[in-house]
Coordinates of C-alpha atoms and ligand atoms in Angstrom, one line a residue:
M204 CA 12.2 -6.8 19.4
V205 CA 13.6 -10.2 20.4
H206 CA 17.0 -11.1 18.8
D207 CA 17.7 -14.5 18.0
D208 CA 21.0 -16.1 16.9
N209 CA 19.6 -18.7 14.7
R210 CA 21.0 -17.0 11.7
R211 CA 21.1 -17.6 7.9
V212 CA 17.5 -18.2 7.5
G213 CA 16.1 -19.0 4.1
S214 CA 19.6 -19.4 2.6
R215 CA 20.2 -19.6 -1.0
E216 CA 20.6 -23.4 -0.8
Q217 CA 16.9 -23.7 0.6
S218 CA 14.6 -24.5 -1.9
V219 CA 11.4 -22.2 -2.3
G220 CA 7.9 -23.2 -2.3
E221 CA 7.8 -22.0 -5.8
N222 CA 8.0 -25.3 -7.4
E223 CA 4.8 -26.7 -6.0
S224 CA 3.5 -24.5 -8.9
T225 CA -0.1 -25.1 -10.2
D226 CA -2.8 -23.1 -8.8
S227 CA -4.8 -26.4 -8.1
E228 CA -1.7 -28.0 -6.5
R229 CA -1.0 -25.1 -4.4
G230 CA -4.7 -24.9 -3.3
E231 CA -4.2 -28.6 -2.2
T232 CA -1.1 -28.0 -0.3
R233 CA -2.8 -25.1 1.4
R234 CA -5.8 -27.1 2.5
R235 CA -3.7 -29.8 3.8
T236 CA -1.2 -27.7 5.6
F237 CA -3.4 -24.8 7.1
L238 CA -6.6 -24.5 8.9
K239 CA -9.1 -23.4 6.3
G240 CA -10.9 -20.8 8.0
S241 CA -14.5 -19.5 7.6
A242 CA -16.0 -16.5 8.9
V243 CA -17.5 -18.4 11.8
A244 CA -14.2 -19.9 12.9
L245 CA -13.0 -16.4 12.6
G246 CA -15.5 -15.0 15.1
A247 CA -13.3 -15.6 18.0
S248 CA -13.7 -12.9 20.9
A249 CA -12.6 -10.0 19.2
F250 CA -15.6 -9.6 17.2
P251 CA -19.1 -11.0 17.2
V252 CA -19.7 -13.7 14.6
T253 CA -22.0 -12.4 12.0
A254 CA -21.1 -14.3 9.0
N255 CA -24.7 -16.0 8.9
R256 CA -26.5 -12.6 9.2
A257 CA -29.5 -12.6 7.0
S258 CA -28.8 -11.0 3.8
A259 CA -31.2 -8.2 2.6
H260 CA -30.2 -8.7 -0.9
G261 CA -30.2 -11.5 -3.5
D262 CA -28.5 -14.9 -3.1
E263 CA -27.1 -15.7 0.4
S264 CA -25.0 -18.8 -1.4
D265 CA -23.2 -15.9 -3.5
E266 CA -22.1 -14.1 -0.3
R267 CA -21.1 -17.4 1.3
D268 CA -19.1 -18.2 -1.9
R269 CA -17.3 -14.7 -1.7
I270 CA -16.4 -15.4 1.9
D271 CA -15.0 -18.8 1.0
R272 CA -13.0 -17.6 -1.7
V273 CA -11.1 -15.4 1.0
D274 CA -7.9 -17.4 2.0
T275 CA -7.6 -17.6 5.7
A276 CA -5.4 -19.4 8.3
T277 CA -5.1 -19.3 12.1
S278 CA -2.1 -19.8 14.1
D279 CA -0.9 -18.9 17.6
E280 CA 2.7 -18.5 16.7
G281 CA 3.0 -16.4 13.6
M282 CA 1.2 -15.4 10.2
V283 CA 2.1 -14.0 6.9
A284 CA -0.4 -12.6 4.3
S285 CA 0.8 -11.6 0.9
S286 CA -0.4 -11.6 -2.5
D287 CA 1.8 -14.3 -3.8
P288 CA 1.9 -17.7 -2.3
R289 CA 5.5 -18.3 -3.0
A290 CA 6.4 -15.1 -1.0
S291 CA 4.1 -15.9 1.9
T292 CA 5.7 -19.4 2.1
I293 CA 9.2 -17.8 2.2
G294 CA 7.9 -15.3 4.9
A295 CA 6.4 -18.3 7.1
D296 CA 9.8 -20.1 6.6
V297 CA 11.8 -17.4 8.0
L298 CA 9.4 -17.0 11.1
E299 CA 9.6 -20.8 11.6
A300 CA 13.5 -20.5 11.6
G301 CA 13.4 -18.0 14.5
G302 CA 13.3 -14.8 12.5
N303 CA 11.1 -12.0 13.7
A304 CA 8.3 -10.2 11.9
V305 CA 10.5 -7.6 10.2
D306 CA 13.0 -10.3 9.0
A307 CA 10.1 -12.3 7.5
A308 CA 8.5 -8.9 5.7
V309 CA 12.0 -8.3 4.2
A310 CA 12.2 -11.8 3.0
V311 CA 8.6 -11.3 1.5
Q312 CA 9.6 -8.1 -0.3
F313 CA 12.6 -9.7 -2.0
A314 CA 10.4 -12.6 -3.4
L315 CA 7.6 -10.2 -4.4
N316 CA 10.4 -8.5 -6.6
A317 CA 11.1 -11.7 -8.3
V318 CA 7.3 -13.1 -8.7
Q319 CA 5.6 -9.9 -8.8
P320 CA 8.1 -7.8 -10.7
H321 CA 4.8 -5.8 -11.7
T322 CA 3.9 -4.5 -8.4
S323 CA 6.8 -3.6 -6.2
G324 CA 10.5 -4.0 -6.0
I325 CA 14.0 -2.5 -5.3
G326 CA 13.4 0.0 -8.0
G327 CA 10.2 1.4 -6.1
G328 CA 9.1 2.6 -2.6
G329 CA 6.5 2.4 0.0
F330 CA 5.5 2.6 3.6
M331 CA 6.1 0.1 6.3
L332 CA 4.4 0.1 9.7
V333 CA 6.3 -1.9 12.5
Y334 CA 4.7 -2.7 15.8
D335 CA 7.6 -3.5 18.1
A336 CA 5.9 -5.6 20.8
G337 CA 8.9 -5.3 23.1
E338 CA 8.8 -1.5 23.1
D339 CA 5.0 -1.5 22.7
E340 CA 5.6 1.3 20.0
L341 CA 4.6 1.7 16.5
Y342 CA 6.9 3.2 13.8
S343 CA 6.5 4.1 10.2
V344 CA 9.5 3.4 7.9
D345 CA 8.8 5.8 5.1
N346 CA 10.6 4.6 1.9
R347 CA 8.8 6.7 -0.5
E348 CA 10.6 7.7 -3.5
R349 CA 11.9 11.2 -3.7
A350 CA 12.3 13.5 -6.7
P351 CA 16.0 13.9 -7.8
F352 CA 17.9 17.2 -7.3
G353 CA 17.4 18.1 -10.9
A354 CA 13.4 17.8 -10.9
T355 CA 11.6 21.1 -11.5
P356 CA 8.0 21.9 -10.8
D357 CA 7.3 22.3 -14.5
M358 CA 8.9 19.0 -15.6
F359 CA 5.7 17.7 -16.6
L360 CA 4.6 20.5 -18.6
E361 CA 5.1 21.0 -22.4
D362 CA 4.3 24.4 -23.8
G363 CA 2.6 25.3 -20.5
E364 CA 0.3 22.4 -20.8
P365 CA 0.6 18.9 -18.9
I366 CA 2.2 16.3 -20.9
P367 CA -0.6 13.8 -21.5
F368 CA -0.9 11.2 -18.7
D369 CA -0.3 8.3 -20.6
E370 CA 3.0 9.9 -22.1
R371 CA 4.2 11.1 -18.9
I372 CA 4.2 7.4 -17.2
T373 CA 7.1 6.3 -19.3
L374 CA 9.3 9.3 -19.0
G375 CA 12.7 9.3 -17.2
Q376 CA 11.3 12.2 -15.3
A377 CA 8.5 10.1 -13.7
V378 CA 11.2 7.8 -12.0
G379 CA 11.6 8.7 -8.3
V380 CA 14.9 8.0 -6.3
P381 CA 14.0 4.3 -5.0
G382 CA 13.7 3.6 -1.3
T383 CA 12.5 -0.1 -0.9
L384 CA 15.9 -1.5 -0.6
K385 CA 16.9 1.2 2.2
A386 CA 13.9 0.2 4.0
C387 CA 14.8 -3.2 4.0
D388 CA 18.4 -2.4 5.3
I389 CA 17.1 0.4 7.9
A390 CA 14.3 -1.8 9.3
L391 CA 16.6 -4.9 9.8
K392 CA 19.1 -2.7 11.7
R393 CA 16.5 -1.0 13.6
F394 CA 14.1 -3.9 14.3
G395 CA 15.5 -7.1 12.8
T396 CA 17.6 -10.2 13.6
R397 CA 18.8 -11.2 10.2
D398 CA 21.2 -9.5 7.6
I399 CA 20.0 -8.9 4.2
D400 CA 22.1 -11.7 2.7
D401 CA 20.4 -14.1 5.1
L402 CA 17.0 -13.3 3.7
I403 CA 17.5 -12.7 -0.1
G404 CA 18.6 -16.1 -0.8
P405 CA 14.9 -17.6 -1.7
A406 CA 14.4 -14.4 -4.0
I407 CA 17.6 -15.4 -6.0
D408 CA 16.2 -18.7 -6.6
L409 CA 12.9 -17.3 -7.9
A410 CA 14.8 -14.8 -10.1
G411 CA 16.6 -17.8 -11.6
G412 CA 13.1 -19.0 -12.6
A413 CA 9.6 -19.0 -11.6
R414 CA 6.2 -19.9 -13.0
V415 CA 4.1 -17.1 -14.5
D416 CA 0.9 -17.2 -12.7
Y417 CA -2.4 -15.5 -13.7
Y418 CA -1.4 -12.1 -12.2
L419 CA 1.8 -11.8 -13.8
G420 CA 0.8 -13.2 -17.1
S421 CA -2.2 -11.1 -17.5
T422 CA -0.3 -8.0 -16.5
I423 CA 2.6 -8.7 -19.2
E424 CA -0.3 -9.3 -21.7
E425 CA -1.9 -5.8 -20.8
E426 CA 1.5 -3.7 -20.2
H427 CA 4.2 -5.1 -22.5
E428 CA 3.8 -2.3 -25.0
K429 CA 5.4 0.1 -22.5
F430 CA 8.5 -2.0 -22.0
N431 CA 12.0 -0.8 -22.7
D432 CA 14.1 -3.2 -24.5
A433 CA 15.7 -5.0 -21.2
A434 CA 11.9 -5.5 -19.9
R435 CA 11.0 -7.0 -23.3
A436 CA 13.8 -9.2 -23.3
V437 CA 12.6 -10.7 -20.0
F438 CA 8.9 -10.5 -20.2
A439 CA 8.3 -10.7 -24.0
P440 CA 11.3 -12.4 -25.4
G441 CA 11.2 -12.0 -29.2
G442 CA 8.1 -9.8 -28.9
T443 CA 5.9 -12.7 -27.6
P444 CA 4.6 -12.0 -24.2
L445 CA 5.0 -14.8 -21.6
D446 CA 2.0 -16.7 -20.9
I447 CA 0.4 -17.9 -17.8
G448 CA 2.2 -21.3 -16.9
D449 CA 5.5 -20.2 -18.7
R450 CA 8.7 -20.0 -16.7
V451 CA 10.1 -16.4 -16.3
E452 CA 13.8 -16.2 -16.1
Q453 CA 15.5 -13.1 -14.6
P454 CA 19.2 -14.0 -14.5
D455 CA 20.0 -10.2 -14.2
L456 CA 17.8 -9.6 -11.3
A457 CA 19.2 -12.9 -9.5
A458 CA 22.8 -11.4 -10.1
T459 CA 21.7 -8.1 -8.6
F460 CA 20.6 -9.9 -5.5
E461 CA 23.7 -11.7 -5.5
T462 CA 25.6 -8.4 -5.4
I463 CA 23.4 -6.9 -2.9
A464 CA 23.9 -10.0 -0.8
E465 CA 27.7 -9.5 -1.1
E466 CA 28.1 -5.6 -0.9
G467 CA 24.9 -4.7 0.8
V468 CA 22.7 -1.9 -0.2
G469 CA 25.5 0.4 -1.1
A470 CA 25.5 -1.6 -4.5
L471 CA 22.3 0.5 -5.3
Y472 CA 22.9 3.6 -3.2
K473 CA 26.7 4.2 -4.0
G474 CA 27.6 1.6 -6.6
D475 CA 27.4 0.3 -10.0
V476 CA 23.8 -0.7 -9.7
G477 CA 22.9 3.0 -9.0
E478 CA 25.0 4.3 -11.8
A479 CA 23.1 1.8 -14.1
V480 CA 19.8 3.3 -12.7
A481 CA 20.9 6.9 -13.1
D482 CA 22.0 6.0 -16.8
V483 CA 18.8 4.6 -18.0
V484 CA 16.9 7.4 -16.2
Q485 CA 18.8 10.0 -18.1
E486 CA 18.7 8.1 -21.5
N487 CA 14.8 8.2 -21.0
G488 CA 15.0 12.1 -20.3
G489 CA 15.2 12.3 -16.5
S490 CA 17.8 14.1 -14.3
M491 CA 18.7 11.3 -11.8
T492 CA 22.3 11.1 -11.1
P493 CA 24.3 8.6 -8.9
A494 CA 24.4 11.6 -6.3
D495 CA 20.6 11.5 -5.9
L496 CA 20.7 7.7 -5.1
G497 CA 23.8 8.4 -2.6
A498 CA 21.6 11.1 -0.7
Y499 CA 18.6 9.0 -0.3
N500 CA 17.3 7.8 2.9
V501 CA 14.2 6.7 4.6
T502 CA 12.6 8.4 7.7
I503 CA 11.3 6.7 10.7
D504 CA 8.0 8.5 11.7
T505 CA 5.1 8.4 14.2
P506 CA 2.1 7.2 12.6
E507 CA -1.2 9.2 12.3
Y508 CA -4.1 8.1 14.5
V509 CA -7.7 8.6 15.1
E510 CA -10.1 7.2 17.8
Y511 CA -13.0 5.5 16.3
G512 CA -15.7 3.6 18.3
D513 CA -13.6 1.6 20.6
V514 CA -10.6 1.3 18.5
T515 CA -7.6 3.6 17.7
V516 CA -6.8 3.4 14.1
R517 CA -3.1 3.9 13.6
T518 CA -1.8 4.5 9.9
Q519 CA 0.6 6.2 7.5
P520 CA 1.3 10.0 8.0
L521 CA 2.1 12.4 5.1
P522 CA 3.4 12.2 2.4
S523 CA 0.9 9.5 2.2
S524 CA -2.6 11.2 2.2
G525 CA -3.9 7.7 3.4
G526 CA -3.7 8.4 7.2
L527 CA -5.0 11.7 7.5
T528 CA -7.7 11.1 5.0
I529 CA -8.7 7.8 6.7
A530 CA -8.9 9.7 10.0
H531 CA -11.1 12.4 8.4
I532 CA -13.5 9.9 6.9
L533 CA -13.9 7.9 10.0
S534 CA -14.4 11.1 12.0
L535 CA -17.0 12.5 9.7
L536 CA -19.0 9.2 9.7
E537 CA -18.5 8.4 13.4
P538 CA -22.0 10.1 14.8
F539 CA -24.0 8.3 12.2
D540 CA -23.6 5.1 13.9
L541 CA -23.5 3.0 10.6
G542 CA -24.0 -0.1 12.4
Q543 CA -27.7 0.6 12.9
Y544 CA -28.2 -0.1 9.0
D545 CA -27.7 -2.9 6.8
R546 CA -24.2 -2.9 5.6
Q547 CA -25.3 -3.0 1.9
S548 CA -28.0 -0.3 1.9
V549 CA -28.6 2.9 0.2
E550 CA -28.3 4.6 3.7
V551 CA -24.7 3.3 4.2
S552 CA -23.7 3.8 0.9
Q553 CA -24.7 7.3 0.7
L554 CA -23.1 8.1 3.9
L555 CA -19.9 6.6 2.7
V556 CA -20.2 8.4 -0.6
E557 CA -20.5 12.0 1.0
A558 CA -18.1 11.3 3.5
F559 CA -15.4 10.2 0.9
K560 CA -16.4 13.2 -1.3
L561 CA -15.7 15.8 1.5
A562 CA -12.5 14.1 2.6
Y563 CA -11.0 13.7 -0.9
A564 CA -11.8 17.6 -1.5
D565 CA -9.6 18.4 1.3
R566 CA -7.0 15.9 0.5
G567 CA -6.7 17.5 -3.0
E568 CA -6.4 20.8 -1.6
Y569 CA -4.0 20.7 1.4
M570 CA -1.8 17.8 1.4
G571 CA 1.7 17.2 0.2
D572 CA 4.9 16.1 1.6
K573 CA 5.3 17.2 5.1
Q574 CA 8.9 18.2 4.7
F575 CA 7.9 20.7 2.2
V576 CA 4.4 21.8 3.2
D577 CA 2.4 22.2 6.3
A578 CA -1.0 20.4 6.1
P579 CA -3.9 21.6 8.4
W580 CA -3.5 18.3 10.6
Q581 CA -5.7 19.8 13.5
G582 CA -8.2 21.7 11.7
L583 CA -9.2 18.5 9.5
L584 CA -9.9 16.7 12.7
D585 CA -11.3 19.6 14.7
E586 CA -14.9 18.9 16.2
E587 CA -16.3 22.3 14.9
Y588 CA -14.9 21.9 11.4
L589 CA -16.1 18.4 11.3
D590 CA -19.5 19.6 12.3
E591 CA -19.5 22.2 9.8
R592 CA -18.5 19.8 7.0
R593 CA -21.0 17.3 8.0
A594 CA -24.0 19.4 7.5
T595 CA -24.0 18.2 3.9
I596 CA -24.3 14.9 5.0
E597 CA -26.9 15.5 7.6
S598 CA -29.0 17.2 5.2
G599 CA -29.3 14.2 3.0
E600 CA -27.7 16.0 0.3
V601 CA -26.7 14.1 -2.9
T602 CA -23.5 15.7 -4.1
T603 CA -23.5 15.3 -8.0
E604 CA -21.1 18.3 -8.6
T605 CA -17.4 18.1 -7.7
Q606 CA -17.2 18.6 -4.0
Q607 CA -15.3 21.6 -2.8
P608 CA -12.7 21.8 -0.1
G609 CA -13.4 23.5 3.2
D610 CA -11.1 25.9 5.3
P611 CA -9.5 23.8 8.0
W612 CA -6.9 26.2 8.6
S613 CA -9.3 28.5 10.2
Y614 CA -10.0 26.0 12.9
Q615 CA -6.4 25.7 14.2
P616 CA -3.4 27.9 15.0
G617 CA -1.1 29.0 12.4
S618 CA -1.2 29.3 8.6
P619 CA 0.1 27.2 5.8
Y620 CA 3.9 27.6 5.0
A621 CA 5.4 26.0 2.0
I622 CA 9.2 25.6 1.3
D623 CA 10.0 27.2 -1.9
P624 CA 11.2 25.2 -4.7
L625 CA 15.0 25.0 -5.0
T626 CA 16.8 26.6 -7.4
V627 CA 19.8 25.2 -9.5
D628 CA 22.2 27.1 -7.2
D629 CA 20.4 25.9 -4.0
V630 CA 20.8 22.2 -5.4
S631 CA 24.4 22.6 -5.4
T632 CA 24.5 23.7 -2.0
I633 CA 22.4 21.0 -0.8
R634 CA 24.5 18.4 -2.6
D635 CA 27.5 19.6 -0.5
A636 CA 25.5 19.6 2.7
P637 CA 25.3 17.0 5.2
R638 CA 21.8 15.8 3.8
P639 CA 19.7 18.2 5.6
Y640 CA 16.4 17.0 4.5
I641 CA 16.7 13.8 6.0
P642 CA 15.8 14.0 9.4
S643 CA 12.6 13.1 11.2
P644 CA 14.4 10.9 13.7
R645 CA 12.3 8.1 15.0
G646 CA 10.1 9.8 13.6
S647 CA -0.3 -0.8 -9.3
T648 CA 1.5 -1.8 -5.5
T649 CA 1.1 -4.6 -3.1
H650 CA 0.3 -4.9 0.4
F651 CA 1.7 -7.7 2.8
T652 CA 1.6 -8.2 6.6
V653 CA 3.3 -10.4 9.0
A654 CA 3.1 -11.2 12.7
D655 CA 5.5 -13.2 14.9
D656 CA 5.4 -15.3 18.0
D657 CA 6.4 -12.4 20.0
G658 CA 3.5 -10.0 19.0
N659 CA 5.6 -8.0 16.7
M660 CA 3.5 -6.9 13.4
V661 CA 4.4 -5.4 10.0
S662 CA 2.0 -3.7 7.8
W663 CA 3.7 -3.0 4.5
T664 CA 2.4 -1.3 1.3
S665 CA 5.0 -1.4 -1.4
T666 CA 4.8 -0.1 -4.8
I667 CA 6.3 1.0 -8.3
E668 CA 3.2 3.1 -9.0
Q669 CA 1.7 1.7 -12.0
L670 CA 1.9 -2.2 -12.9
F671 CA 5.2 -2.5 -14.2
G672 CA 6.1 1.2 -13.1
S673 CA 7.5 3.1 -15.9
G674 CA 8.0 0.1 -18.0
I675 CA 11.8 0.8 -17.7
M676 CA 13.9 -2.2 -16.7
V677 CA 17.5 -1.2 -15.6
P678 CA 19.8 -2.8 -18.3
G679 CA 21.8 -5.4 -16.9
Q680 CA 20.4 -5.3 -13.3
G681 CA 17.0 -6.9 -14.0
F682 CA 14.5 -4.7 -12.0
M683 CA 11.7 -2.4 -13.0
L684 CA 12.1 1.4 -12.1
N685 CA 9.0 3.1 -10.6
N686 CA 6.9 6.0 -12.3
E687 CA 6.0 7.3 -8.7
L688 CA 6.7 11.1 -9.6
T689 CA 3.6 11.0 -11.6
D690 CA 1.8 11.1 -8.3
F691 CA 2.9 14.7 -8.0
D692 CA 0.6 17.3 -9.7
A693 CA 1.6 17.9 -13.3
E694 CA 0.7 21.6 -12.8
P695 CA 2.7 23.6 -10.5
G696 CA 1.4 25.7 -7.6
G697 CA -0.2 23.3 -5.1
P698 CA 1.0 21.5 -2.0
N699 CA 1.8 18.6 -4.1
E700 CA 3.9 20.2 -7.0
V701 CA 7.1 18.7 -8.0
Q702 CA 10.0 20.0 -6.0
P703 CA 13.5 18.6 -5.8
L704 CA 14.0 15.9 -3.0
K705 CA 10.3 16.1 -2.1
R706 CA 8.2 12.9 -2.1
P707 CA 4.9 12.7 -4.1
L708 CA 1.6 12.6 -2.3
S709 CA 0.6 8.9 -2.0
S710 CA -2.6 7.3 -0.9
T711 CA -1.0 4.0 0.6
S712 CA -2.4 3.2 4.0
P713 CA -0.8 0.5 5.9
T714 CA -2.7 0.6 9.2
I715 CA -2.7 -1.4 12.4
V716 CA -5.7 -1.0 14.5
F717 CA -5.5 -1.0 18.3
R718 CA -8.1 -1.8 21.1
D719 CA -7.2 -0.9 24.7
G720 CA -3.8 -0.1 23.6
K721 CA -2.9 -3.5 22.0
P722 CA -3.1 -4.5 18.4
L723 CA -6.2 -5.8 17.0
F724 CA -5.7 -6.1 13.2
T725 CA -3.4 -4.9 10.4
V726 CA -4.7 -3.9 7.3
G727 CA -3.8 -2.5 3.9
S728 CA -4.3 -2.7 0.2
P729 CA -3.0 -1.5 -3.4
G730 CA -5.4 0.4 -5.5
G731 CA -4.1 3.9 -5.9
T732 CA -6.7 6.5 -4.6
T733 CA -9.0 3.7 -3.9
I734 CA -6.7 2.3 -1.2
I735 CA -8.0 4.9 1.2
T736 CA -11.7 3.9 1.1
T737 CA -11.0 0.3 0.9
V738 CA -8.9 0.5 4.3
A739 CA -11.7 2.7 5.7
E740 CA -14.4 0.3 4.7
M741 CA -12.4 -2.5 6.3
V742 CA -12.3 -0.8 9.5
I743 CA -16.1 0.0 9.3
N744 CA -16.9 -3.6 8.4
L745 CA -14.9 -4.9 11.4
V746 CA -15.7 -2.2 13.9
D747 CA -19.2 -1.0 13.0
F748 CA -20.8 -4.3 11.6
G749 CA -18.9 -6.7 13.8
M750 CA -17.9 -8.9 10.7
G751 CA -15.6 -12.0 10.9
L752 CA -12.3 -11.1 9.1
A753 CA -13.1 -13.3 5.8
E754 CA -16.5 -11.8 5.7
A755 CA -15.0 -8.0 6.0
V756 CA -12.6 -8.7 3.3
A757 CA -15.5 -10.3 1.1
E758 CA -17.6 -7.5 1.6
P759 CA -18.5 -5.4 -1.7
R760 CA -16.7 -2.0 -1.7
L761 CA -17.6 1.3 -2.9
Y762 CA -15.2 4.2 -4.2
A763 CA -15.9 7.8 -4.5
N764 CA -13.7 11.1 -4.5
S765 CA -14.6 14.6 -4.9
E766 CA -15.6 14.0 -8.6
P767 CA -19.1 13.5 -9.4
A768 CA -19.1 9.8 -10.4
I769 CA -19.3 7.1 -7.8
Y770 CA -17.6 3.5 -8.2
P771 CA -19.2 0.6 -6.6
E772 CA -17.9 -2.8 -7.1
A773 CA -20.0 -4.8 -9.4
S774 CA -21.0 -7.3 -6.5
V775 CA -22.7 -4.2 -4.6
P776 CA -26.2 -5.4 -4.7
E777 CA -28.3 -4.3 -7.6
D778 CA -31.2 -2.7 -5.4
V779 CA -28.6 -0.7 -3.7
Q780 CA -27.0 0.5 -7.0
D781 CA -30.6 1.2 -8.2
G782 CA -31.4 3.2 -5.0
L783 CA -28.3 5.4 -5.5
R784 CA -29.0 6.0 -9.0
E785 CA -32.6 7.1 -7.9
L786 CA -31.0 9.5 -5.6
G787 CA -29.2 11.0 -8.5
Y788 CA -25.7 9.7 -8.3
E789 CA -23.8 8.8 -11.7
L790 CA -22.6 5.2 -11.0
S791 CA -19.7 3.8 -12.8
P792 CA -19.2 0.2 -11.5
F793 CA -15.8 -1.3 -11.2
T794 CA -15.2 -5.2 -11.4
R795 CA -13.1 -4.8 -8.1
L796 CA -11.5 -2.7 -5.8
G797 CA -8.2 -3.2 -4.0
N798 CA -6.5 -6.4 -2.7
V799 CA -6.7 -6.7 1.2
M800 CA -4.1 -8.4 3.4
T801 CA -5.0 -8.5 6.9
I802 CA -4.0 -10.1 10.3
R803 CA -6.1 -10.1 13.3
V804 CA -5.1 -10.7 16.9
D805 CA -7.6 -12.5 19.3
Q806 CA -6.8 -10.2 22.3
E807 CA -7.6 -12.9 24.8
T808 CA -5.7 -15.8 23.4
G809 CA -3.1 -14.2 21.3
E810 CA -4.2 -16.4 18.2
Y811 CA -3.8 -14.7 14.9
T812 CA -6.1 -15.3 11.9
G813 CA -4.7 -14.0 8.5
A814 CA -6.9 -13.3 5.5
A815 CA -6.0 -12.7 1.8
D816 CA -8.3 -11.0 -0.5
F817 CA -9.5 -13.2 -3.7
R818 CA -9.7 -10.0 -5.8
N819 CA -6.2 -10.3 -7.1
G820 CA -5.4 -13.3 -5.0
G821 CA -2.9 -13.9 -2.3
L822 CA -2.2 -16.7 0.4
T823 CA -2.1 -16.6 4.2
R824 CA 0.6 -18.8 6.0
G825 CA 0.1 -19.6 9.5
L826 CA 2.9 -21.4 11.5
Ligands
LIG2265 N1 1.4 5.3 -6.3 C1 0.1 4.9 -5.6 C2 0.3 5.6 -4.2 O1 1.4 5.8 -3.6 C3 -0.1 3.6 -5.4 C4 -0.5 2.9 -6.7 C5 -1.5 1.8 -6.7 O2 -1.8 1.2 -5.7 O3 -2.2 1.5 -7.6 O4 -0.8 6.2 -4.0

């Protein structure tokens, strides 16, 4: 990546786009400042323009309206797309001042911690893909939370039975050792041109005071009952939840950010901030100690990939199941040539549903943290295995019972090997050892993405698991703690059982798709296990159906896993929903699925187009 000495970008003194606050004002600013894209404008040369294709269903103006609600921008120089306008503006400011994509992405992450404390932050973790244009290499900075040394496979059991999920989510045992701040640090050291203290300033301002927007306000309303006292004092002072339009003040968070600016990330991983984390986790029944924070590190990994049509989809490897499962879904579907049908048709929907069901059955059976269990990487994507599994799809079967896993291990060399859970004695040995588990050299959630003038790109999904995570704010420090360890299976025995130091299985799927070896688009979304199908459907919309970017984002989505029910968005045309019901599927419509942020590159001109989903909102900022 290019290094630029124009430092101190976005310093604390700079004001932040936050004060242009009301939604309509922000919209007005956006319209004045940026090219308002349309699917037609987005057609460019990478994909044919199909925005005006005839709709076989219902009102074309509804479809047009959905596409227009996707926020888009174009630019030759740089692009940011995130779920919050203030964060996108801050990221664009960093690019404008000469920072690169990683610098800007780190600034976006800190800003999101302040304005969307319910979706991500330094109390959480995630997965960050970085395309380094200079090296022409793609890396994954895996900052998934880890179980503490004291975690045990049965920690979510009571009297031999799983603790009910709604009780599990606020336990101290649910809190994983956070990785987000370490990712910021390591990514800057490896790929960036700025220090954290040059990038955290705007977030300090926002933590000092920011407008409560619809997403934050409605989430506080829904989630405030799980807050601990510290969180309540900030988001529901005096017991009254902050409302949309109120101002949220987070002085403790601002002070924590100041401390990080002064002391570096050691404040959390080796200092007082980390001690406060361990204290509150233990008060809530967890085992985390300062040593757990001291031992945490990210890994830098090689992304998973799959060839699909004329593109290569490169995405997050285990411990996110996202990459392997997307690869599996696309591989199962490829021979069916989806593009021959109407995108919103019973045919395509049935093909998607059946492929999703098969892939999720194997996901549940075989996937876990790759540092602890082996997954059948080759078997899952082996052509003969795929043929065997596709038989149900080919026969037109309508799967209404829970789909069963196959046996991919019989299609590849070797057999599964799982590391045994550590005993208490082992734990003390490991504590003294020089972090043997860290290696892999080079190796409710938000997604954001950045591209810079040099062609570097970041695709980063960041999470504290549920909205407001565990509901536990670190007293005196002002940030929410994740409840990511609820992504482990509560019942021991499978590849995703709890083990000390292990990372729970994720579905997050930051992705960058390449054509002819060059980046074509970034994509990712929040949404728990639905992330996988949302990202796969984005690839399908763009590659099989040749949609413009806004059209691909707007397109109604469908989710299914191995269980019997299937989940179309309510916007899936009624005739398609009726057709699926007639086939025998049990439909459970969702209002919306995911919140995609994506940037596409015109491979001829290098121009970027960004698109931000309307489902939970967001903003693209081009330079
Ligand atoms: N914790 C989830 C995962 O890593 C993401 C949560 C969400 O997006 O709602 O898969």
